[in-house]
mmCIF file with all atom_site columns, N, CA, C and O in Angstrom:
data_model
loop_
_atom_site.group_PDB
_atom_site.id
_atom_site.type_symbol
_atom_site.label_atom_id
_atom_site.label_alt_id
_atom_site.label_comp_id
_atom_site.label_asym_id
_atom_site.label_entity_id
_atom_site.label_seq_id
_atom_site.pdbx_PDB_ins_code
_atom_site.Cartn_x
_atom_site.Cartn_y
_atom_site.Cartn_z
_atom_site.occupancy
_atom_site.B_iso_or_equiv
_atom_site.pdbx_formal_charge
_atom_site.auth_seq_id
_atom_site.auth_comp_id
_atom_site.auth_asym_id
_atom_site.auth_atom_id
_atom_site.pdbx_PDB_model_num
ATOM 1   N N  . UNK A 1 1  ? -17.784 -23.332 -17.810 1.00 77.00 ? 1  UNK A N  1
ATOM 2   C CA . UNK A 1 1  ? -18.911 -22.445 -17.586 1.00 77.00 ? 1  UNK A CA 1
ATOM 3   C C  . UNK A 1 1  ? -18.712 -21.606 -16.326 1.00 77.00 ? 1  UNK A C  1
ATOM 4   O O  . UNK A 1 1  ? -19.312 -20.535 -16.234 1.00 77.00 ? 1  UNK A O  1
ATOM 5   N N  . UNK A 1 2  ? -17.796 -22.088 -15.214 1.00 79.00 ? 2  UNK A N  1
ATOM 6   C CA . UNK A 1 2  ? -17.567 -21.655 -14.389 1.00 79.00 ? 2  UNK A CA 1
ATOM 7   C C  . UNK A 1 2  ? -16.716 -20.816 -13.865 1.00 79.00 ? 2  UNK A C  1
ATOM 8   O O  . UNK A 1 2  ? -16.983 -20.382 -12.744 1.00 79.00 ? 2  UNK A O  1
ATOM 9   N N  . UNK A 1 3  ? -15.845 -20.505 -14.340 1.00 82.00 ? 3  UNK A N  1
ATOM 10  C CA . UNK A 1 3  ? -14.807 -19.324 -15.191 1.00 82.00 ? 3  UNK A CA 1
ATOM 11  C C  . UNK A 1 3  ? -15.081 -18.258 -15.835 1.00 82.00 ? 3  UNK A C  1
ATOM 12  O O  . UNK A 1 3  ? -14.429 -17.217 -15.907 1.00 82.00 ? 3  UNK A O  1
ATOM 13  N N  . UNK A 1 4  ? -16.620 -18.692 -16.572 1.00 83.00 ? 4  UNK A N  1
ATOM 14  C CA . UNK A 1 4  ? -17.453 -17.851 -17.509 1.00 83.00 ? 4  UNK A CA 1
ATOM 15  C C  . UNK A 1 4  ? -18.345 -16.797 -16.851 1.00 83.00 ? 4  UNK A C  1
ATOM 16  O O  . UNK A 1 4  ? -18.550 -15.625 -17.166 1.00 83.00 ? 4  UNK A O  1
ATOM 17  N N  . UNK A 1 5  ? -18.915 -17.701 -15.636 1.00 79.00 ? 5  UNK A N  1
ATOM 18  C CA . UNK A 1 5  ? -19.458 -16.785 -14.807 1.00 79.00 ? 5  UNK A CA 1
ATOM 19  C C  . UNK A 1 5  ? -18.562 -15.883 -14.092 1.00 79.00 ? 5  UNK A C  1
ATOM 20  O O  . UNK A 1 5  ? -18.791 -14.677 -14.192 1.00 79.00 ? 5  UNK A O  1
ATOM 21  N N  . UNK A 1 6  ? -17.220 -16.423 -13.129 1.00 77.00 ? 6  UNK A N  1
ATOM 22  C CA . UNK A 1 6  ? -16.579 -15.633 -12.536 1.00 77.00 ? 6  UNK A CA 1
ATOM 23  C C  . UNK A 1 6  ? -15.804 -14.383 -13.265 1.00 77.00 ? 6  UNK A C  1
ATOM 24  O O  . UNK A 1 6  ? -15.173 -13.507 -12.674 1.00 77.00 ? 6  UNK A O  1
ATOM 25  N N  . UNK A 1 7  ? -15.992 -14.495 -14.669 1.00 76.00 ? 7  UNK A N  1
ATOM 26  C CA . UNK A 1 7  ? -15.032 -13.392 -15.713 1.00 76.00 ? 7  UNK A CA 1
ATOM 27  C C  . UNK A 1 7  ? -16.106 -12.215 -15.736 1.00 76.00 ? 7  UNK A C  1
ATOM 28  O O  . UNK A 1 7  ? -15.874 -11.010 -15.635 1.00 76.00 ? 7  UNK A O  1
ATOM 29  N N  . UNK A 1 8  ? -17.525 -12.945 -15.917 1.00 73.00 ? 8  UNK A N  1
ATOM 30  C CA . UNK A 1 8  ? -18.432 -11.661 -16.172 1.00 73.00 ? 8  UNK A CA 1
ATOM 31  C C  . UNK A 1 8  ? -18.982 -10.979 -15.004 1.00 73.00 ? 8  UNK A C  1
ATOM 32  O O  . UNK A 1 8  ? -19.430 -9.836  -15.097 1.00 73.00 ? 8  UNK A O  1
ATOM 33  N N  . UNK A 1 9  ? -18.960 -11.925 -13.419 1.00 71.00 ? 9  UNK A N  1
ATOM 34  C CA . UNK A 1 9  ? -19.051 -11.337 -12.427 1.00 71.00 ? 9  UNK A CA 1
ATOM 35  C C  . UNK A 1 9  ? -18.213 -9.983  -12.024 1.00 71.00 ? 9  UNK A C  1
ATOM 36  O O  . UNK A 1 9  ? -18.710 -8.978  -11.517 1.00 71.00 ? 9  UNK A O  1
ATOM 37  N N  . UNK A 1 10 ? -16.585 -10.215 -12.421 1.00 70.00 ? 10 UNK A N  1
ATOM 38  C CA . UNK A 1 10 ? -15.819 -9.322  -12.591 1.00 70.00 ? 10 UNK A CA 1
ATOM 39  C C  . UNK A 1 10 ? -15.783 -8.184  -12.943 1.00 70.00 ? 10 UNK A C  1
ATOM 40  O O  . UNK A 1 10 ? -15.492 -7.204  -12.257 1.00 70.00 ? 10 UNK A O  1
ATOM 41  N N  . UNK A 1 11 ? -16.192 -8.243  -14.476 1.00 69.00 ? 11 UNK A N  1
ATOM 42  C CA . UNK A 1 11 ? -16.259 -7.448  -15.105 1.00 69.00 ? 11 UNK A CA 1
ATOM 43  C C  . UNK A 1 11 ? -17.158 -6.539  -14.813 1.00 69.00 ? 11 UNK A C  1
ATOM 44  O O  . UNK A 1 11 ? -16.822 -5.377  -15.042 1.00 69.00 ? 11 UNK A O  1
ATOM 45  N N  . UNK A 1 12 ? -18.572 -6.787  -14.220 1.00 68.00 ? 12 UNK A N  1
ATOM 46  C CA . UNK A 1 12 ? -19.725 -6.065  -14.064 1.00 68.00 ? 12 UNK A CA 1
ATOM 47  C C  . UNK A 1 12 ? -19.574 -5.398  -12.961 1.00 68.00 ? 12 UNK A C  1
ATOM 48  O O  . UNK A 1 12 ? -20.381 -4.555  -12.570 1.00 68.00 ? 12 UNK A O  1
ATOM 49  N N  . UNK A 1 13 ? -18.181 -5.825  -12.173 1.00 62.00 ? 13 UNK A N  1
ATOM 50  C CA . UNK A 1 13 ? -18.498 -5.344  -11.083 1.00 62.00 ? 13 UNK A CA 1
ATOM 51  C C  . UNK A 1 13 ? -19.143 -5.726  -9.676  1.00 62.00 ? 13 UNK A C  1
ATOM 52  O O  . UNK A 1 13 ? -19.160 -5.009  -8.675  1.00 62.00 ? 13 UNK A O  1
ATOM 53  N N  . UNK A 1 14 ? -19.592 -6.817  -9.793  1.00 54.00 ? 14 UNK A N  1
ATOM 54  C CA . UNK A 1 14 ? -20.521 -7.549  -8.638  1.00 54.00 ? 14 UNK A CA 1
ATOM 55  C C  . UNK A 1 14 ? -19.591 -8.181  -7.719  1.00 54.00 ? 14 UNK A C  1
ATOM 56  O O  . UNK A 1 14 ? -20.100 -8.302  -6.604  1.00 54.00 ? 14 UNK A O  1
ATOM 57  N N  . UNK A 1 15 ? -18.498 -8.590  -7.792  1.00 56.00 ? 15 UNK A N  1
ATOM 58  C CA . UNK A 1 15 ? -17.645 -8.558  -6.630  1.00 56.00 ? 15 UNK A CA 1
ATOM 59  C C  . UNK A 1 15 ? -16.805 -7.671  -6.518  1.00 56.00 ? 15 UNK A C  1
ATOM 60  O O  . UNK A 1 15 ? -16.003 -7.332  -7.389  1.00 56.00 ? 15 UNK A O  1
ATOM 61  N N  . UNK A 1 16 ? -16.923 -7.209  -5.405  1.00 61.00 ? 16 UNK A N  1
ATOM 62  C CA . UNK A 1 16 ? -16.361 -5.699  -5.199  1.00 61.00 ? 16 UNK A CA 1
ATOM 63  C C  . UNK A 1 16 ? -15.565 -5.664  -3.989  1.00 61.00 ? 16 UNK A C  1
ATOM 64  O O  . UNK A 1 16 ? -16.443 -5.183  -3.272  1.00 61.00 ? 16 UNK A O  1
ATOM 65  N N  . UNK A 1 17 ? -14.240 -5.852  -2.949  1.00 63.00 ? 17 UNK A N  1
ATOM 66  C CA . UNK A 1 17 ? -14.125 -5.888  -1.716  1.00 63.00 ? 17 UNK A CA 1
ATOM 67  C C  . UNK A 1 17 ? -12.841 -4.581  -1.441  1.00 63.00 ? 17 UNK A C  1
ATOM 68  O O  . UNK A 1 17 ? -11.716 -4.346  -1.883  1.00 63.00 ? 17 UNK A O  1
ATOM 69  N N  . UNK A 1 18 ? -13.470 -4.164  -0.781  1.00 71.00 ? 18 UNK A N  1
ATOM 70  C CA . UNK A 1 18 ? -12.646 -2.269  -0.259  1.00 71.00 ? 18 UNK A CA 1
ATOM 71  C C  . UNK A 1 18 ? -12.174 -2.592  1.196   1.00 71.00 ? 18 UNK A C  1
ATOM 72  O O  . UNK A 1 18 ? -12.735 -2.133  2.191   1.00 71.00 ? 18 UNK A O  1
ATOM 73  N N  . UNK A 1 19 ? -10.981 -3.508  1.233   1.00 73.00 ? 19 UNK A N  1
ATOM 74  C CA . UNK A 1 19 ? -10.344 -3.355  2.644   1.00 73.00 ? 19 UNK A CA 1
ATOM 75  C C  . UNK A 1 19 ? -9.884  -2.350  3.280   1.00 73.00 ? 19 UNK A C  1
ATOM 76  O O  . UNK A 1 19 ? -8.748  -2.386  2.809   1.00 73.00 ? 19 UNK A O  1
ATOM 77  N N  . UNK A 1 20 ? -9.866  -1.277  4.143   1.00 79.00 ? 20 UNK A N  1
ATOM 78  C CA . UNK A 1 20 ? -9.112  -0.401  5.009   1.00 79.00 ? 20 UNK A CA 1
ATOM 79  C C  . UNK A 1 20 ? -8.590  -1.289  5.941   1.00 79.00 ? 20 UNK A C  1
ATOM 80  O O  . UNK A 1 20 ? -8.738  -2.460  6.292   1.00 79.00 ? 20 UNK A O  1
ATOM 81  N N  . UNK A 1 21 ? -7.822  -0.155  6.256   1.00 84.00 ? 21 UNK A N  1
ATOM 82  C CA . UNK A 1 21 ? -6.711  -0.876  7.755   1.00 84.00 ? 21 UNK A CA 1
ATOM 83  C C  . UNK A 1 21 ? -7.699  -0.130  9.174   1.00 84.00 ? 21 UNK A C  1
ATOM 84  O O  . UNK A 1 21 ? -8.112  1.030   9.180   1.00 84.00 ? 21 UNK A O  1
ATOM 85  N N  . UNK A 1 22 ? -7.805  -0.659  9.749   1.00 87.00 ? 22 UNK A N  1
ATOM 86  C CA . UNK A 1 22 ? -8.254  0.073   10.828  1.00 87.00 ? 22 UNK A CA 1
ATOM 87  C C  . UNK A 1 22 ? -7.851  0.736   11.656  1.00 87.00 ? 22 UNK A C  1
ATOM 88  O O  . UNK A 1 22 ? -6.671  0.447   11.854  1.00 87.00 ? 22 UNK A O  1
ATOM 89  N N  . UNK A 1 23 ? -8.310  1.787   12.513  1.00 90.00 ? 23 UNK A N  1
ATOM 90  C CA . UNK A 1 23 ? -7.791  2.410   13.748  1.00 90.00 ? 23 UNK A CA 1
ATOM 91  C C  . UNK A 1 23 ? -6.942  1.175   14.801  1.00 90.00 ? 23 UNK A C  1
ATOM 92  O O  . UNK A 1 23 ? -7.309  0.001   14.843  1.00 90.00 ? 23 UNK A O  1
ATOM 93  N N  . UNK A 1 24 ? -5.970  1.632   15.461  1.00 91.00 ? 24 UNK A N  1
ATOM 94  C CA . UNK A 1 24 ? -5.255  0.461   16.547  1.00 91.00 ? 24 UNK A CA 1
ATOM 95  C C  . UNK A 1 24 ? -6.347  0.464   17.336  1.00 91.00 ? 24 UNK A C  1
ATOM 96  O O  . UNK A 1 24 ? -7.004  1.449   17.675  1.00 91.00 ? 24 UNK A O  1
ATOM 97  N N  . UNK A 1 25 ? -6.583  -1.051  17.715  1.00 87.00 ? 25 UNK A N  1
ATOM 98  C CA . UNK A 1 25 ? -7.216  -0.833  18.805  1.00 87.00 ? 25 UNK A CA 1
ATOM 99  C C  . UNK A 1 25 ? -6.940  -0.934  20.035  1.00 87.00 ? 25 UNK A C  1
ATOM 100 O O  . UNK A 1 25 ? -6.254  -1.956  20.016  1.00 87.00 ? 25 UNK A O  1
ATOM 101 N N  . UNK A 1 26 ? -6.997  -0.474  21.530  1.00 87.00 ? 26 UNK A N  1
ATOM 102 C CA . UNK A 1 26 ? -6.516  -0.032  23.116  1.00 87.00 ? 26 UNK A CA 1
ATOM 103 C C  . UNK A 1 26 ? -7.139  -1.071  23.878  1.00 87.00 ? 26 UNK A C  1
ATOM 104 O O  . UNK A 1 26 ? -8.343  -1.324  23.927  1.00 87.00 ? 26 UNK A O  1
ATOM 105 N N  . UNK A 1 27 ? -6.309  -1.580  24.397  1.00 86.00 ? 27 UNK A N  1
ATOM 106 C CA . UNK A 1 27 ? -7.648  -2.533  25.233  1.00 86.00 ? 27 UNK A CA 1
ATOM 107 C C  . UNK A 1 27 ? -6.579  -2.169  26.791  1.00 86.00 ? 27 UNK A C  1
ATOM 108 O O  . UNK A 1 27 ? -5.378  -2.385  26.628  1.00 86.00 ? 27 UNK A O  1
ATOM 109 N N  . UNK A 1 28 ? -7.019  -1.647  28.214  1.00 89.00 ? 28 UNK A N  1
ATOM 110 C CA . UNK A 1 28 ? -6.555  -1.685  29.579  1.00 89.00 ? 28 UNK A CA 1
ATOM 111 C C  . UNK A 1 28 ? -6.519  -3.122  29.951  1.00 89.00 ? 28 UNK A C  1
ATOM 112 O O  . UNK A 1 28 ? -7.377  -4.000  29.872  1.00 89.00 ? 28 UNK A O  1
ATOM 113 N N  . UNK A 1 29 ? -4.814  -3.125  30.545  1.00 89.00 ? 29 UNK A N  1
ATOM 114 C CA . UNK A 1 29 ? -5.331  -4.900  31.271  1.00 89.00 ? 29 UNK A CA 1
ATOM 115 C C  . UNK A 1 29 ? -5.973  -4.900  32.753  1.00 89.00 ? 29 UNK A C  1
ATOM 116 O O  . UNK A 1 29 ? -5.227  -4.298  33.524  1.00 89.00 ? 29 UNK A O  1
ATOM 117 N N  . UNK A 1 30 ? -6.704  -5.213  33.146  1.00 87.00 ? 30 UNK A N  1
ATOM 118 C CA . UNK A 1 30 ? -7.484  -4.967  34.142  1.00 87.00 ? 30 UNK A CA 1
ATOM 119 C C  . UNK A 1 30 ? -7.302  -5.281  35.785  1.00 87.00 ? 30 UNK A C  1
ATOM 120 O O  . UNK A 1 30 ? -7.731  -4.935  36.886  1.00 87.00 ? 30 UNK A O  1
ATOM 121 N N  . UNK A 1 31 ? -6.249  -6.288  35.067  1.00 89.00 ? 31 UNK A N  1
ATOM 122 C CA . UNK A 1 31 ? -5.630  -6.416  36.481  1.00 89.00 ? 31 UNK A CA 1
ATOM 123 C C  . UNK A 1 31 ? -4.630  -6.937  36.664  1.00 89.00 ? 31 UNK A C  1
ATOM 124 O O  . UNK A 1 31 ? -4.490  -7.845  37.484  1.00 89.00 ? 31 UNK A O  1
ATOM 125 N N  . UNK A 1 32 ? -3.371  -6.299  35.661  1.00 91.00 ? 32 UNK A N  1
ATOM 126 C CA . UNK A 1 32 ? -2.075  -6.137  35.458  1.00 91.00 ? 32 UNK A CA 1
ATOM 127 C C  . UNK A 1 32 ? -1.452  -7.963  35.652  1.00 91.00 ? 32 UNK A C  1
ATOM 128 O O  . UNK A 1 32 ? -0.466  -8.214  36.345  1.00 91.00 ? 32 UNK A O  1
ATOM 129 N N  . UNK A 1 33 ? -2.100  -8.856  35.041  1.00 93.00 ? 33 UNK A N  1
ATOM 130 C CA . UNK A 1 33 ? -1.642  -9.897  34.822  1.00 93.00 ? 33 UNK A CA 1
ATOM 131 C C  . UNK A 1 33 ? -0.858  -9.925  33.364  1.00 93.00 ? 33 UNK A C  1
ATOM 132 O O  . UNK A 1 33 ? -0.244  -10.939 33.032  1.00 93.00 ? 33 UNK A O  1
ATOM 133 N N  . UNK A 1 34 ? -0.905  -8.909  32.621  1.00 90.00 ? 34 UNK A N  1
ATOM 134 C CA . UNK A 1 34 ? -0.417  -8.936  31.253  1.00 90.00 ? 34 UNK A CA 1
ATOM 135 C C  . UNK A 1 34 ? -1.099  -9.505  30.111  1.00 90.00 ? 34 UNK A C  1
ATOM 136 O O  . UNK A 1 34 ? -0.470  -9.627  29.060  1.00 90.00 ? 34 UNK A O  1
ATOM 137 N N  . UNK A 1 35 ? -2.630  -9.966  30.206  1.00 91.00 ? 35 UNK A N  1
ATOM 138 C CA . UNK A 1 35 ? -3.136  -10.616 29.144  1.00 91.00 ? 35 UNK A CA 1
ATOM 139 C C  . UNK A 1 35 ? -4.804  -9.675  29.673  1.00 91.00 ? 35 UNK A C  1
ATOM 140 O O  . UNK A 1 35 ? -5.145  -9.113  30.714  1.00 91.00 ? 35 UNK A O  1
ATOM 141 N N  . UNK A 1 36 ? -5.443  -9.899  28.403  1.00 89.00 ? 36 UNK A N  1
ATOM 142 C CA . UNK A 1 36 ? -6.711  -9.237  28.324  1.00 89.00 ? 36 UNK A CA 1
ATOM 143 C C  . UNK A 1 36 ? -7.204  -9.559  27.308  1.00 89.00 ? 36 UNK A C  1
ATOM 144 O O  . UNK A 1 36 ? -6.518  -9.696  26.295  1.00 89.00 ? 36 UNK A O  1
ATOM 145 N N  . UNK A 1 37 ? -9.183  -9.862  27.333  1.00 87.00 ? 37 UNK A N  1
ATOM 146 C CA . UNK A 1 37 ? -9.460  -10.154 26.176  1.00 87.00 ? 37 UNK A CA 1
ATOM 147 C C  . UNK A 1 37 ? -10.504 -9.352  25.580  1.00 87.00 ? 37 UNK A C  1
ATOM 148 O O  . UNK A 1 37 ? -11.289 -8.691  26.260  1.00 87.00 ? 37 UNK A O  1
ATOM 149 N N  . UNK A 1 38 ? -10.526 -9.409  24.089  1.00 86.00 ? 38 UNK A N  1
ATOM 150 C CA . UNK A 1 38 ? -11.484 -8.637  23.439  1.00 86.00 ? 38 UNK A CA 1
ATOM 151 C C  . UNK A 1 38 ? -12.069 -9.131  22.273  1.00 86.00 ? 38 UNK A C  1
ATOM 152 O O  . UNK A 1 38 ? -11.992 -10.302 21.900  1.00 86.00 ? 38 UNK A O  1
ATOM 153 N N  . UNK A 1 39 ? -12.643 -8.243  21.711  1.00 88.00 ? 39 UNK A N  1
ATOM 154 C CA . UNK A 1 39 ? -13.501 -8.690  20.450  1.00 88.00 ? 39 UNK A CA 1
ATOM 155 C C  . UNK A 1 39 ? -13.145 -8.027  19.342  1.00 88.00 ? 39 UNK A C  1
ATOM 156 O O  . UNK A 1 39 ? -13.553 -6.898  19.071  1.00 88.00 ? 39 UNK A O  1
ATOM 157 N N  . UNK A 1 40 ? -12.131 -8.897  18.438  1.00 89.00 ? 40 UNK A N  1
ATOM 158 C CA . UNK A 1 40 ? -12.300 -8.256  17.191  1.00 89.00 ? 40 UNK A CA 1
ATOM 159 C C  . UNK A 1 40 ? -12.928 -8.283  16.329  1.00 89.00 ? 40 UNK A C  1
ATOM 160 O O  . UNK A 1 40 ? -12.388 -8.133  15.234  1.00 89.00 ? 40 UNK A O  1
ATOM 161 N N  . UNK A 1 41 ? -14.343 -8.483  16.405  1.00 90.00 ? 41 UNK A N  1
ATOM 162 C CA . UNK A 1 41 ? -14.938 -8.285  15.168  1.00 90.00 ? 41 UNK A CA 1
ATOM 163 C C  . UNK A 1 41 ? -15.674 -6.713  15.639  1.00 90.00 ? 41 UNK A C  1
ATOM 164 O O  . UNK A 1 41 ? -16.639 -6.467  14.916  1.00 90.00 ? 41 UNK A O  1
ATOM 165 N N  . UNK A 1 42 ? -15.552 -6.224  16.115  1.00 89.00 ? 42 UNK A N  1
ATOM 166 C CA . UNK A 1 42 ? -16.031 -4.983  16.588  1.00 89.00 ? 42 UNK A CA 1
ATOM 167 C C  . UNK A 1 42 ? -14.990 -4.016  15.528  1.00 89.00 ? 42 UNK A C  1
ATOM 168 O O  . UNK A 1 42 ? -15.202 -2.804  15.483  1.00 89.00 ? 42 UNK A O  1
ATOM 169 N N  . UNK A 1 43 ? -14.094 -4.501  14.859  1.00 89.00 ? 43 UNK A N  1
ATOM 170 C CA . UNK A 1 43 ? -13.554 -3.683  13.465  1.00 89.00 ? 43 UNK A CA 1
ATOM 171 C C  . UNK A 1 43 ? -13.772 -3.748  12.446  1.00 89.00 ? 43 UNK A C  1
ATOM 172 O O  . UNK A 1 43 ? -13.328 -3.065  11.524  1.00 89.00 ? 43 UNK A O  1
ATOM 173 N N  . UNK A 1 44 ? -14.768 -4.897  12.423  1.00 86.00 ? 44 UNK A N  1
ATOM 174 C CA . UNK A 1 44 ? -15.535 -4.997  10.784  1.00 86.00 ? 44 UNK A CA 1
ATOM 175 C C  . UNK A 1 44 ? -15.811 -4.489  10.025  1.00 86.00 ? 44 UNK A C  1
ATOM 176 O O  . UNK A 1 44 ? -15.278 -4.527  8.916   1.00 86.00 ? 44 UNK A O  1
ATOM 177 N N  . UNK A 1 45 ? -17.087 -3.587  10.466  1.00 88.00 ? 45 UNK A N  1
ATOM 178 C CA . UNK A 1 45 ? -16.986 -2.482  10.181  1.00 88.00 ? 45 UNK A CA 1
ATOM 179 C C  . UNK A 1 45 ? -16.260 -1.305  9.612   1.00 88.00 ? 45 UNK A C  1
ATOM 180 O O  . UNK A 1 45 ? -16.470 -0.854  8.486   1.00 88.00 ? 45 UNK A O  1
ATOM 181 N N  . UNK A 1 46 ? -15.390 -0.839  10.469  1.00 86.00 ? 46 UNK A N  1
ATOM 182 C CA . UNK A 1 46 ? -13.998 0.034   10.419  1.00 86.00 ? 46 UNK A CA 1
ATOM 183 C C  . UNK A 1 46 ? -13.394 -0.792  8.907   1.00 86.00 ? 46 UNK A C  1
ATOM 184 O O  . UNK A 1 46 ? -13.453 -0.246  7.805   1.00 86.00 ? 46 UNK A O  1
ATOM 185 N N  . UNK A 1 47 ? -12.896 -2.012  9.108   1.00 83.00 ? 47 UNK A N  1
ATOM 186 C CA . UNK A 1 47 ? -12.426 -2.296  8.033   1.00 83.00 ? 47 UNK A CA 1
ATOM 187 C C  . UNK A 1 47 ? -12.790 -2.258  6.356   1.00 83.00 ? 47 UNK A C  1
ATOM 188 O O  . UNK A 1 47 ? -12.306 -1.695  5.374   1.00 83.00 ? 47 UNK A O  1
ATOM 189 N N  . UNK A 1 48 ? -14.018 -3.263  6.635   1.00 80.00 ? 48 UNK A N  1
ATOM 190 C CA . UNK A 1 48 ? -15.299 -2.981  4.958   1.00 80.00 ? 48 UNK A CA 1
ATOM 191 C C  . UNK A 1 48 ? -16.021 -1.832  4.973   1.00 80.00 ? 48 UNK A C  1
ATOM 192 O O  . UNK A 1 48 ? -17.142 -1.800  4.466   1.00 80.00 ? 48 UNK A O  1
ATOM 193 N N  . UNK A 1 49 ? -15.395 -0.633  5.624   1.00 78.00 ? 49 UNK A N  1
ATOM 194 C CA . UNK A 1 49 ? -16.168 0.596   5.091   1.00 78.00 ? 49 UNK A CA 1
ATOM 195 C C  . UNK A 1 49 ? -17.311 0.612   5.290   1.00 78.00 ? 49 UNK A C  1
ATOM 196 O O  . UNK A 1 49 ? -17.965 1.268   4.480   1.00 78.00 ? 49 UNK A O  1
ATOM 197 N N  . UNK A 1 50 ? -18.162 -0.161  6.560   1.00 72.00 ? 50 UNK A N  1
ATOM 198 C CA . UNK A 1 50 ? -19.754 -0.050  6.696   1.00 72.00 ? 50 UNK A CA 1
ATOM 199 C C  . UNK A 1 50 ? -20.304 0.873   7.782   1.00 72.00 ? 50 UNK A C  1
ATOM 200 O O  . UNK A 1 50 ? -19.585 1.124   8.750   1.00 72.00 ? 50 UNK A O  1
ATOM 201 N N  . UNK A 1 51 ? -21.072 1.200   7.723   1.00 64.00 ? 51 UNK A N  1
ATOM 202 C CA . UNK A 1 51 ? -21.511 2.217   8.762   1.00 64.00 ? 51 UNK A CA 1
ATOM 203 C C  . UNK A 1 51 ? -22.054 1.123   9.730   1.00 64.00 ? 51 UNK A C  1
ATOM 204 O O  . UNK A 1 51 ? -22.557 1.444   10.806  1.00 64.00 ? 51 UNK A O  1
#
């Protein structure tokens, strides 16, 4: 039954996933130790096409 659902989910269209690649992202190291940190989910967006 569960196969049954995932075939017609398919089909209808209801799972749908539109990956892009994103812009690189720049991060400055701040105080030339060579490591820096950031947040990638701040490309989420960018990636699933969401405003």
């Amino acid at each position: 039954m569960k196969k049954l659902l995932v075939v017609l989910l398919l089909l209808t269209g209801v799972i749908q996933a539109q990956i892009t690649s994103p812009s690189p992202l720049k991060v400055c190291d701040q105080n030339n130790d060579g490591f820096e940190s950031f947040d990638l989910t701040i490309k989420n967006p960018e990636i699933f096409g969401k405003p």
